């Protein structure tokens, strides 16, 4: 199977990102911590003294915050953002395991777009954002930063990543050791593991202020493209298994996949983890907006 292709052109366009950031601004701003004893925020965009960044003017912004020099240079209204006393830290976790490369890398492409869009929207609001890509361990990292210039670093990292086609397992728990207890975490993964990574999610939950899990999947994952006796290979472990494929086998695989999602969803509900099952055929904008709207009542 060819390596799934991902570069900056595959990520959402600037206009799409700006539109998405405007829509979800109220869903990401002023989030409150529910974990006892943890302090969620350090800096955020707001009314303060120290200059943080620039952004496009929005209806309702005060005229006194317009930067007229930047407005003249960019030929559109630009306002200054300032640091106030608090802003959330966020960490985006992205699955690089071999199962993400299946079927032309559709799951990987969707996950990368979701990671890019969330990073952009959070940075627009003044939050600090970092990114960890994991497989059998942490494979790549973009350290936490803020401002529009930091998004360019996120894009460079995303453009350099490829999920291995074989031999790369999923160890989400390896990311827990990189967390320090004061960040919100969002995970993009197919969660294909023996226990749907529930133990790893529990480990993450102990080291963050809120946790989001987006299970990236595809309806075509369990379709049988051939019939008869075949050898199935686990792309993450390399283990082989002789099997007889027919319509009933494909139906059983579909049901087992659905059962995994039900177990994962149930665990997340009990644990206070915001969960969304995302079929990659659904547009990323609808998926993320719906997830963030539901998450307001979960974490």
Coordinates of C-alpha atoms in Angstrom, one line a residue:
X1 CA 0.0 0.0 0.0
X2 CA 1.3 3.4 -0.9
X3 CA 2.1 5.8 1.9
X4 CA -0.8 8.2 2.6
X5 CA 0.0 11.6 1.3
X6 CA -0.3 14.6 3.5
X7 CA 1.1 18.1 3.0
X8 CA 0.0 21.6 3.8
X9 CA -2.3 21.7 0.8
X10 CA -4.3 18.9 2.3
X11 CA -5.1 20.9 5.4
X12 CA -8.0 23.3 5.6
X13 CA -7.7 26.5 3.6
X14 CA -7.2 29.9 5.4
X15 CA -10.8 31.0 4.6
X16 CA -12.2 27.7 6.1
X17 CA -10.1 28.1 9.2
X18 CA -11.1 31.7 9.8
X19 CA -14.8 30.8 9.3
X20 CA -14.5 27.9 11.7
X21 CA -12.6 30.0 14.3
X22 CA -15.4 32.6 14.3
X23 CA -18.2 29.9 14.7
X24 CA -16.5 28.1 17.6
X25 CA -15.1 31.2 19.5
X26 CA -17.9 31.2 22.0
X27 CA -17.5 27.4 22.6
X28 CA -13.8 27.7 23.4
X29 CA -13.7 30.9 25.3
X30 CA -13.9 31.2 29.1
X31 CA -13.9 27.4 29.7
X32 CA -14.1 26.5 33.4
X33 CA -12.1 23.8 35.1
X34 CA -14.1 21.0 36.7
X35 CA -11.2 18.9 38.1
X36 CA -10.7 19.8 41.8
X37 CA -7.5 21.4 42.8
X38 CA -6.3 22.2 39.3
X39 CA -5.8 25.7 37.8
X40 CA -6.7 25.7 34.2
X41 CA -5.5 29.1 32.9
X42 CA -2.4 31.1 32.5
X43 CA -3.0 33.6 29.8
X44 CA -5.8 34.4 27.3
X45 CA -6.7 37.0 24.8
X46 CA -8.6 39.8 26.4
X47 CA -8.4 43.2 27.9
X48 CA -5.1 43.7 29.5
X49 CA -1.8 45.6 29.2
X50 CA 0.7 43.4 27.4
X51 CA 0.2 43.1 23.6
X52 CA -0.4 39.5 22.5
X53 CA -1.2 39.4 18.8
X54 CA -3.3 40.9 16.0
X55 CA -6.5 39.5 14.5
X56 CA -9.2 40.6 12.1
X57 CA -11.8 43.1 13.4
X58 CA -15.1 41.5 14.5
X59 CA -18.5 43.2 15.0
X60 CA -18.6 44.4 18.6
X61 CA -14.9 45.0 18.9
X62 CA -14.0 48.4 20.4
X63 CA -12.7 51.0 18.0
X64 CA -9.9 52.0 20.3
X65 CA -8.3 48.6 19.8
X66 CA -7.9 49.0 16.0
X67 CA -4.3 49.0 14.9
X68 CA -4.5 51.6 12.2
X69 CA -1.0 50.9 10.8
X70 CA -1.8 47.2 10.4
X71 CA -5.2 48.1 9.0
X72 CA -3.6 50.2 6.3
X73 CA -1.0 47.6 5.5
X74 CA -3.5 44.7 5.2
X75 CA -6.3 46.8 3.7
X76 CA -8.8 45.5 6.2
X77 CA -9.7 46.3 9.8
X78 CA -7.1 44.8 12.3
X79 CA -7.4 44.9 16.1
X80 CA -4.8 44.4 18.8
X81 CA -5.2 41.5 21.3
X82 CA -3.8 41.8 24.8
X83 CA -2.9 39.3 27.5
X84 CA -5.3 39.2 30.4
X85 CA -4.7 37.2 33.5
X86 CA -5.8 33.8 32.2
X87 CA -5.7 31.6 29.1
X88 CA -6.1 27.9 28.8
X89 CA -3.3 25.6 27.7
X90 CA -4.3 22.9 25.2
X91 CA -2.5 19.8 23.9
X92 CA -3.5 18.1 20.6
X93 CA -2.7 14.4 20.4
X94 CA -2.6 12.8 17.0
X95 CA -2.4 9.0 16.3
X96 CA 0.4 7.9 14.0
X97 CA -0.2 4.1 14.3
X98 CA -0.4 1.9 11.2
X99 CA -4.2 1.5 11.4
X100 CA -4.5 5.2 10.6
X101 CA -2.9 4.5 7.2
X102 CA -5.4 2.0 6.0
X103 CA -7.7 2.6 3.0
X104 CA -5.5 5.3 1.5
X105 CA -5.0 7.1 4.7
X106 CA -8.5 8.6 4.9
X107 CA -8.6 8.5 8.7
X108 CA -5.2 10.1 8.9
X109 CA -6.2 12.9 6.5
X110 CA -9.3 13.6 8.5
X111 CA -7.4 13.6 11.8
X112 CA -4.7 15.9 10.5
X113 CA -7.4 18.4 9.3
X114 CA -9.1 18.2 12.6
X115 CA -5.9 18.8 14.5
X116 CA -5.0 21.8 12.3
X117 CA -8.5 23.4 12.6
X118 CA -8.6 23.0 16.4
X119 CA -5.0 24.4 16.7
X120 CA -5.9 27.4 14.5
X121 CA -9.2 28.2 16.4
X122 CA -7.5 28.0 19.8
X123 CA -4.6 30.1 18.8
X124 CA -6.9 32.8 17.4
X125 CA -8.5 33.0 20.9
X126 CA -5.1 33.5 22.5
X127 CA -4.8 30.0 24.0
X128 CA -1.5 28.2 24.2
X129 CA -1.4 25.1 21.9
X130 CA 1.0 22.2 21.7
X131 CA 0.9 19.0 19.6
X132 CA 2.1 15.4 20.2
X133 CA 2.1 12.7 17.5
X134 CA 2.1 9.2 18.9
X135 CA 2.5 5.6 17.7
X136 CA 4.5 3.1 19.8
X137 CA 5.6 6.2 21.7
X138 CA 5.8 9.9 21.2
X139 CA 7.0 10.3 17.6
X140 CA 7.0 14.1 17.1
X141 CA 6.2 17.2 19.1
X142 CA 5.4 20.8 18.6
X143 CA 6.0 22.6 21.9
X144 CA 3.3 24.8 23.3
X145 CA 3.1 28.3 21.9
X146 CA 0.6 31.0 21.0
X147 CA -0.2 33.5 18.3
X148 CA -0.6 33.1 14.6
X149 CA 3.1 32.6 14.0
X150 CA 2.9 29.4 16.1
X151 CA 0.3 27.9 13.8
X152 CA 2.9 27.9 11.0
X153 CA 5.0 25.6 13.2
X154 CA 2.0 23.3 13.7
X155 CA 1.5 23.2 9.9
X156 CA 5.2 22.3 9.3
X157 CA 5.0 19.4 11.7
X158 CA 1.7 18.1 10.3
X159 CA 3.2 18.3 6.8
X160 CA 6.2 16.2 7.8
X161 CA 4.2 13.4 9.5
X162 CA 3.2 10.1 7.9
X163 CA 1.6 7.1 9.7
X164 CA 3.8 4.0 9.1
X165 CA 1.9 1.5 6.8
X166 CA 2.9 -1.5 9.0
X167 CA 4.5 -2.2 12.4
X168 CA 3.5 0.9 14.4
X169 CA 1.3 0.2 17.4
X170 CA -0.8 2.7 19.5
X171 CA 0.6 3.8 22.8
X172 CA -1.5 6.8 23.7
X173 CA -0.3 6.4 27.3
X174 CA 3.2 7.6 26.3
X175 CA 1.7 11.1 25.9
X176 CA 0.7 11.2 29.6
X177 CA 4.2 11.7 30.7
X178 CA 4.5 14.9 28.6
X179 CA 1.5 16.5 30.4
X180 CA 1.7 18.6 33.5
X181 CA -1.8 18.8 34.8
X182 CA -2.8 22.2 33.6
X183 CA -3.8 21.6 30.0
X184 CA -7.0 20.6 28.2
X185 CA -6.3 17.6 25.8
X186 CA -8.0 16.6 22.6
X187 CA -7.1 13.2 21.0
X188 CA -7.6 12.3 17.3
X189 CA -7.4 8.5 16.9
X190 CA -9.2 5.4 15.7
X191 CA -8.7 3.9 19.1
X192 CA -8.1 0.5 17.6
X193 CA -6.5 -1.4 20.5
X194 CA -7.5 -4.4 22.7
X195 CA -9.2 -2.1 25.3
X196 CA -10.0 0.8 22.9
X197 CA -7.2 2.7 24.8
X198 CA -9.4 3.1 27.8
X199 CA -6.5 2.6 30.2
X200 CA -4.5 5.2 28.4
X201 CA -7.4 7.7 28.4
X202 CA -7.7 7.1 32.2
X203 CA -4.0 7.9 32.5
X204 CA -4.4 11.1 30.5
X205 CA -7.4 12.1 32.5
X206 CA -5.4 12.1 35.7
X207 CA -2.9 14.6 34.2
X208 CA -5.2 17.2 32.4
X209 CA -8.0 19.5 33.2
X210 CA -10.4 18.3 30.5
X211 CA -10.2 15.5 27.9
X212 CA -11.7 15.2 24.5
X213 CA -11.7 12.0 22.4
X214 CA -12.6 12.0 18.7
X215 CA -12.7 8.5 17.3
X216 CA -11.9 8.7 13.6
X217 CA -13.4 5.9 11.5
X218 CA -14.7 5.0 8.1
X219 CA -17.7 2.9 7.1
X220 CA -15.5 1.1 4.5
X221 CA -13.1 -0.2 7.2
X222 CA -14.9 -3.5 7.6
X223 CA -15.9 -4.0 3.9
X224 CA -14.5 -7.2 2.4
X225 CA -13.0 -6.5 -1.0
X226 CA -12.2 -10.2 -1.7
X227 CA -13.9 -13.5 -0.9
X228 CA -12.6 -16.9 0.0
X229 CA -9.7 -18.0 2.2
X230 CA -7.2 -15.2 2.9
X231 CA -4.6 -14.4 5.5
X232 CA -5.4 -11.3 7.6
X233 CA -2.5 -9.3 8.9
X234 CA -2.6 -6.9 11.9
X235 CA -0.8 -3.9 10.5
X236 CA 0.3 -2.7 13.9
X237 CA 1.7 -6.0 15.2
X238 CA 2.4 -7.9 11.9
X239 CA 0.6 -11.0 13.3
X240 CA -1.2 -13.1 10.6
X241 CA -4.4 -15.0 10.9
X242 CA -6.0 -17.4 8.3
X243 CA -9.7 -16.5 7.7
X244 CA -12.6 -17.3 5.4
X245 CA -14.1 -14.0 4.0
X246 CA -17.7 -13.8 2.9
X247 CA -20.7 -11.5 3.5
X248 CA -21.3 -12.9 7.0
X249 CA -17.6 -12.3 8.0
X250 CA -17.9 -8.6 6.9
X251 CA -21.1 -8.2 8.9
X252 CA -19.4 -9.7 12.0
X253 CA -16.5 -7.3 11.6
X254 CA -18.9 -4.4 11.3
X255 CA -20.7 -5.4 14.5
X256 CA -17.4 -5.9 16.4
X257 CA -16.3 -2.5 15.3
X258 CA -19.6 -1.0 16.5
X259 CA -19.2 -2.8 19.8
X260 CA -15.8 -1.3 20.3
X261 CA -17.2 2.2 19.8
X262 CA -20.1 1.5 22.2
X263 CA -17.6 0.4 24.9
X264 CA -15.4 3.4 24.3
X265 CA -18.4 5.8 24.4
X266 CA -19.8 4.3 27.6
X267 CA -16.4 4.6 29.3
X268 CA -16.1 8.2 28.2
X269 CA -19.6 9.1 29.5
X270 CA -18.8 7.5 32.9
X271 CA -15.4 9.2 33.1
X272 CA -16.4 12.8 32.1
X273 CA -14.6 12.6 28.7
X274 CA -16.1 14.4 25.8
X275 CA -16.5 11.8 23.0
X276 CA -17.4 11.9 19.4
X277 CA -17.4 9.1 16.8
X278 CA -16.4 10.7 13.5
X279 CA -17.0 9.0 10.2
X280 CA -14.5 10.6 7.8
X281 CA -17.3 11.0 5.2
X282 CA -18.7 13.7 7.5
X283 CA -17.2 17.2 7.0
X284 CA -14.7 18.2 9.6
X285 CA -16.5 21.5 10.3
X286 CA -19.8 19.8 11.3
X287 CA -18.0 17.2 13.4
X288 CA -15.9 19.6 15.4
X289 CA -18.6 22.2 16.0
X290 CA -21.0 19.4 17.1
X291 CA -18.4 17.9 19.4
X292 CA -17.5 21.3 21.0
X293 CA -21.1 22.1 21.6
X294 CA -21.8 18.8 23.3
X295 CA -18.5 19.1 25.3
X296 CA -19.7 22.2 27.1
X297 CA -21.9 20.0 29.2
X298 CA -19.3 17.2 29.7
X299 CA -16.0 18.7 30.6

